[in-house]
XYZ file of C-alpha atoms in Angstrom:
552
model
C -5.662 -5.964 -14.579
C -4.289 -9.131 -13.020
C -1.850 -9.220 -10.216
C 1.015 -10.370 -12.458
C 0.680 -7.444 -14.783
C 0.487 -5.148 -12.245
C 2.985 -3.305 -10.156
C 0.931 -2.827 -7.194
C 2.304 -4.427 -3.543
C 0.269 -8.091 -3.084
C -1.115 -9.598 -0.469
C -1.690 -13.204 0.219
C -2.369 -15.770 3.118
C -1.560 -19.040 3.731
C -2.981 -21.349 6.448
C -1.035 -24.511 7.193
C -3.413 -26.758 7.151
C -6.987 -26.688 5.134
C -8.887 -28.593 7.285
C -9.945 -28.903 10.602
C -12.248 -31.222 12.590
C -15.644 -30.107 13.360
C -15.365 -30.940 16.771
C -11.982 -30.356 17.652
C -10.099 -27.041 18.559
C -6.446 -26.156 16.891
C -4.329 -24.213 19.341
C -1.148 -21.954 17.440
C -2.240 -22.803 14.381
C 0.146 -21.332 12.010
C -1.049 -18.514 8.812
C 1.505 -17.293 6.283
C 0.928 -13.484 5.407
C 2.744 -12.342 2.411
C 3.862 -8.818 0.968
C 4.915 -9.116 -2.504
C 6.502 -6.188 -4.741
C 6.506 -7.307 -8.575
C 10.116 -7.688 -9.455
C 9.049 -5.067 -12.705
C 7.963 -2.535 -10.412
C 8.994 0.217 -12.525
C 8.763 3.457 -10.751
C 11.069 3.735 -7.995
C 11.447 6.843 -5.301
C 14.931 8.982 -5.912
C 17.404 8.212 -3.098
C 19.968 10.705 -0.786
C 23.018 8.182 -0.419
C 25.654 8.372 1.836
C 29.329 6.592 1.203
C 30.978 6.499 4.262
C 34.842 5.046 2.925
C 37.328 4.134 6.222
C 41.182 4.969 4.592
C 42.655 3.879 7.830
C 45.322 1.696 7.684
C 44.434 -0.819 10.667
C 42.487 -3.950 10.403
C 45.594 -6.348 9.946
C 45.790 -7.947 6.578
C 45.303 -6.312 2.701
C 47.830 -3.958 1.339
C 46.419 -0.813 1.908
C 46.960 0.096 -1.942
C 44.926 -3.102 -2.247
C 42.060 -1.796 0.008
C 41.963 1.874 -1.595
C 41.702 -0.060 -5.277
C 38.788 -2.149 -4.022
C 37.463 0.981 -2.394
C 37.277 2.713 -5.698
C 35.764 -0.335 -7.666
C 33.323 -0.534 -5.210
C 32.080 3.508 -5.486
C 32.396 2.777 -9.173
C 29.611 0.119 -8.761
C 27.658 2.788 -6.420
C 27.859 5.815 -9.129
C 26.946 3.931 -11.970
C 23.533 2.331 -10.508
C 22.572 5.917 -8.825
C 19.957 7.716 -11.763
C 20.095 11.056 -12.605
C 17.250 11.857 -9.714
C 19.688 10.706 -6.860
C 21.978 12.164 -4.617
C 25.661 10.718 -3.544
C 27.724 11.973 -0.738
C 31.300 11.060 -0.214
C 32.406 10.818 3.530
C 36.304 9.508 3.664
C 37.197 8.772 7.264
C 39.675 7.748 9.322
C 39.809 8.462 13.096
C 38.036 11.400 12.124
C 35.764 12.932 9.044
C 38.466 14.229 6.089
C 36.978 16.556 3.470
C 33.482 15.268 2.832
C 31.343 16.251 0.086
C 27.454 17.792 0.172
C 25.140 15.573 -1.348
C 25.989 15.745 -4.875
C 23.861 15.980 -8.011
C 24.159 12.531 -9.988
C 24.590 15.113 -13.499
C 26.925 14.432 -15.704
C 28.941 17.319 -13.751
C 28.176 15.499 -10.186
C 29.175 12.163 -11.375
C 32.266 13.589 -12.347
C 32.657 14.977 -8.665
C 32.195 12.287 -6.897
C 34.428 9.720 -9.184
C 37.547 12.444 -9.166
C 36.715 12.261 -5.131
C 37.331 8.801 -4.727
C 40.380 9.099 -6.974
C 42.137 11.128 -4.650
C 41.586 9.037 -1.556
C 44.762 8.293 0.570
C 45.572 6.286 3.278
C 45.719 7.567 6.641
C 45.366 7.112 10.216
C 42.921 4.367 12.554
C 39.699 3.750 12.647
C 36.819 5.552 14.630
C 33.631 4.537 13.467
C 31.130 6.203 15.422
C 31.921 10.228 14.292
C 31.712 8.938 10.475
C 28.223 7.135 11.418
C 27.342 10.430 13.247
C 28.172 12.992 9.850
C 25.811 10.283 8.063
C 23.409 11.479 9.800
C 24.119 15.489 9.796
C 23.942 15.480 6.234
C 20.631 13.369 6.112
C 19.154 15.392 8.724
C 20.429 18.668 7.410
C 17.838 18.610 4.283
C 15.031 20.161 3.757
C 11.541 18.688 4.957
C 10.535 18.068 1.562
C 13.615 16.310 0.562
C 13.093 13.587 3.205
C 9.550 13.501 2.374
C 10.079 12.277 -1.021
C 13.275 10.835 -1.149
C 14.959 7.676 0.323
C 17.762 8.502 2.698
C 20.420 5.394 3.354
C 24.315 4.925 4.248
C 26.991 2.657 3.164
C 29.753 2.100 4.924
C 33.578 0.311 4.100
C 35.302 -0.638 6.747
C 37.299 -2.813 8.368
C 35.787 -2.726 11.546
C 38.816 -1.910 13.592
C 36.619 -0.122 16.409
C 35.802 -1.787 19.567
C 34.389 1.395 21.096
C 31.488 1.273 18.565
C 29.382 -1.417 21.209
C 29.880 1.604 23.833
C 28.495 4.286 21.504
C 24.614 5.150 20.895
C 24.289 4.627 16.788
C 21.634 6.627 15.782
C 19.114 3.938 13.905
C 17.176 6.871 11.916
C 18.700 5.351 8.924
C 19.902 1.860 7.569
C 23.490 1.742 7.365
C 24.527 -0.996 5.013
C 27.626 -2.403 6.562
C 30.577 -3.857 4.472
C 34.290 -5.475 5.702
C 37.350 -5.680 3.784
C 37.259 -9.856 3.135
C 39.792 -11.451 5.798
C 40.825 -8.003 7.138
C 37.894 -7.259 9.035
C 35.894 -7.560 12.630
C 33.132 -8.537 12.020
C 31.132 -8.161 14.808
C 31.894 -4.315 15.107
C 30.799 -4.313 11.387
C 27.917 -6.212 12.261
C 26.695 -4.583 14.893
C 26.483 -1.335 13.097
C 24.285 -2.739 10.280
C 22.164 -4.860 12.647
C 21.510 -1.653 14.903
C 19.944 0.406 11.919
C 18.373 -2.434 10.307
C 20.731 -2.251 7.526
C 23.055 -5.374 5.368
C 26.284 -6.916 6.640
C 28.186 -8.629 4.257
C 31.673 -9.038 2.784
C 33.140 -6.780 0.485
C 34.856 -8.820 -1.539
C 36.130 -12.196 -2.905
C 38.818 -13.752 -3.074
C 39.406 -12.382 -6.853
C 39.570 -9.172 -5.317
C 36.272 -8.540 -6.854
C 33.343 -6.503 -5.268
C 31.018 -9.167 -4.277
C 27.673 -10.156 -5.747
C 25.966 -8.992 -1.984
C 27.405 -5.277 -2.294
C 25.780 -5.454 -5.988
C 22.587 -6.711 -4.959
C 22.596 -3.993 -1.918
C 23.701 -1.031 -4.092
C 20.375 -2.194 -6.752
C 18.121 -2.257 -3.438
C 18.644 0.782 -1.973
C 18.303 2.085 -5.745
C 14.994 0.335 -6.278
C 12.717 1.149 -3.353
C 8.815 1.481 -4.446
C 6.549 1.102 -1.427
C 7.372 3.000 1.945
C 5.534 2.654 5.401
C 4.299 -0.710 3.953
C 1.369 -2.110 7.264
C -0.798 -4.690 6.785
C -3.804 -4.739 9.674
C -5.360 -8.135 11.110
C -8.788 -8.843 12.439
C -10.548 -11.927 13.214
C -14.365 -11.569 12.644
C -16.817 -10.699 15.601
C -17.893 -13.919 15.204
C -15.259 -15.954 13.976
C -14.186 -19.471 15.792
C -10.440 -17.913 15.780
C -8.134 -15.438 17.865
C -5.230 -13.986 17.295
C -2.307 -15.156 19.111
C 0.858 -13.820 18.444
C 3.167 -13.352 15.379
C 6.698 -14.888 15.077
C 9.292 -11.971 15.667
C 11.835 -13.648 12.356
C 12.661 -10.826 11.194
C 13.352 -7.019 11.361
C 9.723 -6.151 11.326
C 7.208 -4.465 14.562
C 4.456 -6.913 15.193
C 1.192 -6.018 17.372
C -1.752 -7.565 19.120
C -4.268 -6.081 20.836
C -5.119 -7.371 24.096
C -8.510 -8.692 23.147
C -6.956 -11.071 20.211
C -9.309 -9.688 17.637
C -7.110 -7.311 15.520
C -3.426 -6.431 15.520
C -0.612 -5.100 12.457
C 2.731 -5.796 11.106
C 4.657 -2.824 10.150
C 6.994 -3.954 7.191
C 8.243 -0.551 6.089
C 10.251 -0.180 3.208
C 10.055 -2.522 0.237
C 12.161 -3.043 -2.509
C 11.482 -4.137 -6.367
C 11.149 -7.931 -6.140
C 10.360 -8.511 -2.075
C 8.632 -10.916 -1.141
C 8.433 -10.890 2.869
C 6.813 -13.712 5.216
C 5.430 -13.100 8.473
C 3.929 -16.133 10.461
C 1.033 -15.689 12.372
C -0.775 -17.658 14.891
C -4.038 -18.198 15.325
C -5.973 -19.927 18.283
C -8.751 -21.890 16.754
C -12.012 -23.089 18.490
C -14.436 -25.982 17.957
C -17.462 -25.341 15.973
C -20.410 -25.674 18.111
C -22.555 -26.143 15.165
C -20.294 -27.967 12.966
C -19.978 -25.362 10.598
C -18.632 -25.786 7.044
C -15.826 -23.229 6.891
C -13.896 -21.331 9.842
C -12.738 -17.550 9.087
C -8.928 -17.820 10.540
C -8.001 -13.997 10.104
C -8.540 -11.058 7.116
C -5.570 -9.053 5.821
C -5.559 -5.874 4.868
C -3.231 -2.957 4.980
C -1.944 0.014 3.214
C 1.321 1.706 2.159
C 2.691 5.106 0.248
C 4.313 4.344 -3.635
C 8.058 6.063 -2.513
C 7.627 7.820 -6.142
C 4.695 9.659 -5.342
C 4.218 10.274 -2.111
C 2.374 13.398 -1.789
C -0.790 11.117 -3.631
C -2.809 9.336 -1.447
C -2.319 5.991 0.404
C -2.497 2.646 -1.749
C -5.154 0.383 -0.226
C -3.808 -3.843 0.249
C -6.400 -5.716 -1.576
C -8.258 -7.705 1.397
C -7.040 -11.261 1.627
C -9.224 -13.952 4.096
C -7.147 -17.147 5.408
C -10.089 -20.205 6.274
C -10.082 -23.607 7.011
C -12.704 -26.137 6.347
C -14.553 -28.138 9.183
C -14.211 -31.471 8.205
C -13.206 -34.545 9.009
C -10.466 -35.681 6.868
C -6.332 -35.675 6.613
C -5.601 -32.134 6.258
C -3.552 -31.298 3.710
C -0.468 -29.306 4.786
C 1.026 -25.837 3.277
C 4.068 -26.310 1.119
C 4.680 -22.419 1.648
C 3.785 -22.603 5.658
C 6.034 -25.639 6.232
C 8.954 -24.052 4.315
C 8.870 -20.681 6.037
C 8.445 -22.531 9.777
C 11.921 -24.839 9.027
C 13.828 -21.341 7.767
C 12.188 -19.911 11.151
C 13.627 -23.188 12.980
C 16.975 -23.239 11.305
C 17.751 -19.353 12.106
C 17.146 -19.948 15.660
C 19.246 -22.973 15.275
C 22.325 -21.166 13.068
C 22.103 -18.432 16.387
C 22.792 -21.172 18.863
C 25.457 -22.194 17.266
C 27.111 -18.865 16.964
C 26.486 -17.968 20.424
C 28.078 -21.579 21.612
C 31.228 -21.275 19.750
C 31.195 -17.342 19.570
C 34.033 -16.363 16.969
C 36.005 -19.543 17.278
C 35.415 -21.495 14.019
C 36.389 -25.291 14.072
C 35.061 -28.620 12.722
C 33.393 -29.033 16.088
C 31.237 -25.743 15.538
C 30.802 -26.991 11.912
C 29.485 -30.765 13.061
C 26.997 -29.254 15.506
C 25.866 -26.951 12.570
C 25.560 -30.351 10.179
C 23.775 -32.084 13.601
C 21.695 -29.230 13.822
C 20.582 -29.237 10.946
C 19.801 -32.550 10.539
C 17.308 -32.225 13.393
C 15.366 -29.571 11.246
C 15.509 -31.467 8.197
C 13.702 -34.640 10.282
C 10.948 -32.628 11.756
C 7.228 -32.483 10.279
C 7.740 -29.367 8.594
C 10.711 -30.202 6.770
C 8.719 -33.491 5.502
C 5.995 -31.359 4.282
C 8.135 -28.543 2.955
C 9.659 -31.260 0.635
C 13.010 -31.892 -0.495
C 12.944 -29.225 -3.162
C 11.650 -26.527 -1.165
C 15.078 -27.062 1.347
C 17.283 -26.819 -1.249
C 18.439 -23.365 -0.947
C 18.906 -23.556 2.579
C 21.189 -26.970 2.642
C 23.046 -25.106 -0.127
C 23.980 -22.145 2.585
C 24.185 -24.792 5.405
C 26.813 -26.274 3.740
C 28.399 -22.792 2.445
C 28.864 -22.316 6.201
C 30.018 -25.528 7.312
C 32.691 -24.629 5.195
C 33.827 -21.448 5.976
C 33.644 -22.886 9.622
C 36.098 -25.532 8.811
C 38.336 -22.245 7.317
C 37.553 -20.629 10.515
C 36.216 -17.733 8.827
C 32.596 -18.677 9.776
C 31.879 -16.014 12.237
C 31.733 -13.267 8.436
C 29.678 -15.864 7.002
C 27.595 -16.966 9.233
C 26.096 -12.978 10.882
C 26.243 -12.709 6.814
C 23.392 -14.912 6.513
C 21.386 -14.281 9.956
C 21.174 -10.804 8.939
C 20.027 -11.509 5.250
C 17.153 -13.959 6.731
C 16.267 -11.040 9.232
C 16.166 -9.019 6.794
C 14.433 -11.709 4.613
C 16.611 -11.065 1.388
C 16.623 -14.884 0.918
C 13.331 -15.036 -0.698
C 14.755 -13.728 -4.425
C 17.162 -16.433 -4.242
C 15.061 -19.590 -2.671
C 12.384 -18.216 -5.544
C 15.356 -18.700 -8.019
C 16.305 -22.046 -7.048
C 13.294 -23.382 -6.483
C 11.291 -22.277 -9.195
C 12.904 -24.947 -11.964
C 10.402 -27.522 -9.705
C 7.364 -28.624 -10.285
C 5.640 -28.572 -7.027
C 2.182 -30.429 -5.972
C -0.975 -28.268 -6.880
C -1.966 -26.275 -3.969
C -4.154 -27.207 -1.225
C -7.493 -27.138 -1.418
C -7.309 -24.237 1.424
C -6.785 -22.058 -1.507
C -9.653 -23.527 -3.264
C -11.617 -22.549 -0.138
C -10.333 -19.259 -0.100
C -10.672 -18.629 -3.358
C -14.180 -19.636 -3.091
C -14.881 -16.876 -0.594
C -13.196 -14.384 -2.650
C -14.570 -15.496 -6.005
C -17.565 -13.830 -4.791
C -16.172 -10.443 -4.437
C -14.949 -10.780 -7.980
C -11.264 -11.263 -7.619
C -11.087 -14.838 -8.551
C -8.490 -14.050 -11.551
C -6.310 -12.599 -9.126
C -6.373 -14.779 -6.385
C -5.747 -17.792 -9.281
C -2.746 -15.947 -10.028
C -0.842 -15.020 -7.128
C -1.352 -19.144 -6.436
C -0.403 -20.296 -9.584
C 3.041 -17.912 -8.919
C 3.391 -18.582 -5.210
C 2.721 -22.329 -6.788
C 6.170 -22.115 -8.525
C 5.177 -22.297 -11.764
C 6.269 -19.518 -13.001
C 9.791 -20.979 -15.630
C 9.468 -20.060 -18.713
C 7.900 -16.934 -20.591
C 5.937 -19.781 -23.147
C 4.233 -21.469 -19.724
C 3.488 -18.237 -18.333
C 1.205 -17.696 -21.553
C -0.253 -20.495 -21.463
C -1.262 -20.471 -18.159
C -2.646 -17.331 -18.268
C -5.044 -18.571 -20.986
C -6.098 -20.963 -18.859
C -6.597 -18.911 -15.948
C -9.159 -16.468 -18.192
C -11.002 -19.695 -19.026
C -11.277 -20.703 -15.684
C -12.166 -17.541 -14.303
C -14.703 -17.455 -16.537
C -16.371 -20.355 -15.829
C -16.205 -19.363 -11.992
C -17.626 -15.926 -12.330
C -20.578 -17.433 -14.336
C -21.378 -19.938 -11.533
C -23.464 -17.934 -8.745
C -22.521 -18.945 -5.618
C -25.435 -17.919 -3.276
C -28.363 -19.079 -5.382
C -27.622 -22.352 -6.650
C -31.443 -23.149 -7.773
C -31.420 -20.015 -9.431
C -28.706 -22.040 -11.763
C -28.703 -25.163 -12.477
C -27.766 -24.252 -16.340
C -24.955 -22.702 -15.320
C -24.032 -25.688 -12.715
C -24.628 -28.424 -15.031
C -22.240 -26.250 -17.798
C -19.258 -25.681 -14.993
C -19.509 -28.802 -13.819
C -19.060 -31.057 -16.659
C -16.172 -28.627 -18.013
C -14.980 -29.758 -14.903
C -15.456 -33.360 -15.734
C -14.172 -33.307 -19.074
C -10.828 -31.661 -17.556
C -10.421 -34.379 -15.498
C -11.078 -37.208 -17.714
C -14.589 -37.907 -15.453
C -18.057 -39.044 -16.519
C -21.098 -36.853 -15.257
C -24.644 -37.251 -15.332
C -27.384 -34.868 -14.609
C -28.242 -36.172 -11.189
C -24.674 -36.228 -10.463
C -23.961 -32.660 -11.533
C -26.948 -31.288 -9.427
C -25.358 -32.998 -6.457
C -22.015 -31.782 -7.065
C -23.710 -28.014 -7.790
C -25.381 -28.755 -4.276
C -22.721 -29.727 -2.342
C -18.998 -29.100 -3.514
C -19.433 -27.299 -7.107
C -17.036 -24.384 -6.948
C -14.612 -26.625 -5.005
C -14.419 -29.703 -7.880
C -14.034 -26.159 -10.381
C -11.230 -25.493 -8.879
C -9.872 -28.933 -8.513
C -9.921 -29.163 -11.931
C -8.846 -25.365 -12.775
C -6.012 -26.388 -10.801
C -5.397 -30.056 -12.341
C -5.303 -28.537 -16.017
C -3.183 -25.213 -15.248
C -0.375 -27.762 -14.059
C -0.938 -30.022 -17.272
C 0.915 -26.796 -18.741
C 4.244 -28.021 -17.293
């Protein structure tokens, strides 16, 4: 089954550049790992959720008949996206816990529990967040071994933040509290700090409609769509490969380890959601090639994790990914998917200067330092070779927050987006907005790669996860037709053997003038045997590559 019909977690790898000299040595050489989870991942694990709904009065701005309303639409949004397998408990608070529910039953009894519970809320008291946080956890903790075996366990909280003690308090981060402010009414950095503490999302509640906001929709569907838990993928560098380990770029809420002899280290990713696609950059300390050797193994991924809906089955096994780079000596071609990933690494770091500099004063100044700053990412090498289209996303939300700077309500929307991108819930909408262009075909380090891989026998699914990381993915009619072309390629790959070339010269001479004709070339005999000899499976895959994009 190919890797875009199937729901199983991919892995992929990325070098940035394809090409290195023979002689030469490339010091923190970047490699992209990526964990995909097919967006149609259909079987999900069932989920213990925890509302925990401040009725305090405090906060400063919002009628607090306004907040209660928008406190109910928001639970109405929760109840209806929870299936009949899940769990909802209802924890009202003020400076204290006020007649919470058990985890209820999501029947058609439970449902009607929980919405008559939120129905009777009333406004009272201030705001101590800290003993709600704490009953989260009691009822979590309180079930039985089983239940926390098999089912997801996460909190919500609505709030307007109105606690200062909270940065004196020890939040327990056993599990994600999801973190959501009344819009303009609010502190955000109490807020904050809870969901950045337990690894969970901070965002705004609502607009300025007085509707519940598209990032409480898209959290509610996340913690409701969770398919691979305790999600690690291992790294090793060959006992004989040209290449150490490094280190790996802590981005983003992830663990990250390298053992002291740089030959083998991991990346714990945990939990993954329906549709994730997470990025961890790796760096790799490459040495000459005393021999002037043809290809250089940078690293091999692998890794394993446990499908949340079954999770009393055995462990699901990463299919083994190599990243290599040729020795050669030629202009390297450069990573459109590296580059990308090392400006949103740049521009985070730069957005968290900012913030710190101007702490929760927004003003033009803040916002022209952001624009400045921002200009300096854009004019770096990266940026260049990221290209214009693969930005776009990110100027969008650079200028969102120059904005709301300008407003002075920057400091919400600006730990809004640092925690997304540590969280890496950026990649379903940069995916979105980028995938309406056509990028270039991809370098030929994924020819080379696939090349080394073909002869396993997973050339069909290493052509696809490129062809989608590729961007190519718009429109259901393309998709078909690229998958046709994919089979035909594949074919002609796995008929080519790739360690005993005189044993087929038929089969060269076949593949290789396909390949011709695909690229509008002339071959002769002499010519084929030469390009069988020295670069067959690479001009295959030129030319795979140069007729799937004739598709668009």
């Amino acid at each position: 089954m190919s890797a875009l019909a199937s729901d199983k977690v991919q892995l992929s790898t990325f070098p940035r550049v394809d090409a290195i000299p023979r002689r030469e040595c490339h010091p923190r050489l970047p490699v992209l790992v990526r964990v995909a989870v097919p967006a149609t991942a259909a079987r999900r694990a069932p989920v213990d959720l925890v509302t925990l709904l401040d009725i305090s009065c405090g906060g400063g701005g919002g009628a607090p008949a306004r907040r209660l309303d928008l406190l109910r639409k928001a639970m109405d949004l929760v109840i209806g996206n929870l299936g009949a397998d899940d769990r909802l408990a209802i924890v009202p608070f003020h400076s204290s816990v006020v007649d919470a529910t058990g985890l209820l039953e999501m029947s058609v009894e439970g449902r009607g529990v929980a919405s008559r519970k939120v129905q009777s809320l009333a406004v009272a008291g201030g705001t101590k967040l800290f003993p709600a946080l704490n009953a989260a956890v009691e009822i979590l903790e309180a079930r039985c071994w089983e239940a926390k075996r098999e089912r997801v366990g996460a909190v919500v909280l609505i709030s307007d933040g109105d606690d200062r003690t909270i940065f004196r308090e020890a939040i327990n981060p056993r599990y994600p509290v999801h973190a959501f402010g009344f819009r303009g009414a609010h502190d955000a950095r109490a807020v904050h700090h809870v969901a950045d503490h337990t690894s969970g999302v901070y965002g705004v509640l609502d607009d300025e409609h007085d509707r519940v906001t598209d990032a409480f929709a898209a959290c509610v569907r996340r913690v409701t769509s969770v398919v691979a838990v305790d999600a690690q993928v291992d790294l090793t560098c060959g006992a004989y490969s040209r290449a150490s380990l490094l280190a790996v770029e802590r981005s983003g809420d992830h663990r990250a380890h390298v053992d002291e002899d740089r030959r083998s280290g991991f990346i714990y990713a945990g939990a993954l959601c329906a549709g994730d696609v997470r990025n961890f950059l790796v760096y790799v300390d490459v040495d000459r090639e005393a021999d002037g050797g043809g290809v250089t193994e940078l690293l091999t991924a692998h890794g394993t994790y446990m499908d949340a809906a079954r999770r009393k089955e055995t462990t699901v096994h990463l299919d083994e990914r190599m990243a290599v780079v040729q020795r050669r000596d030629k202009v390297p071609d450069v990573s459109r998917d590296v580059a990308a990933e090392l400006v949103r690494v740049d521009t985070v770091k730069m957005v968290a200067v900012v913030l710190d500099r101007f702490k929760d004063k927004g003003s033009a100044a803040a916002a022209m330092e952001l624009r400045e700053g921002w200009c300096r990412v854009k004019a770096s090498e990266d940026a260049r070779a990221a290209g214009a289209a693969s930005l776009a996303v990110l100027e969008r939300e650079i200028e969102e927050m120059e904005a709301s700077l300008v407003r002075c309500t920057g400091l919400s929307t600006m730990l809004s987006w640092l925690n997304r991108h540590k969280l890496q819930l950026h990649t379903a909408a940069a995916a979105a907005a980028t995938a309406r262009v056509s990028p270039a075909p991809p370098s030929s380090s994924n020819v080379v790669a696939d090349a080394i891989t073909a002869g396993e026998g997973h050339v069909k699914e290493v052509a696809g996860v490129a062809v989608v990381s590729g961007g190519t993915k718009r429109k259901c009619v393309e998709m078909d037709m690229i998958e046709e072309r994919l089979a035909y390629w594949s074919k002609v790959k796995h008929d080519l053997p790739l360690m005993f070339p005189d044993h087929a010269a038929a089969a060269a001479t076949a593949a290789a003038a396909a390949a011709a004709a695909a690229e509008g070339t002339a071959s002769t005999g002499d010519h084929v045997a030469a390009v069988f000899r020295d670069a067959s499976l690479e001009t295959i895959n030129r030319a795979m590559f140069h007729d799937v994009y004739l598709v668009r």
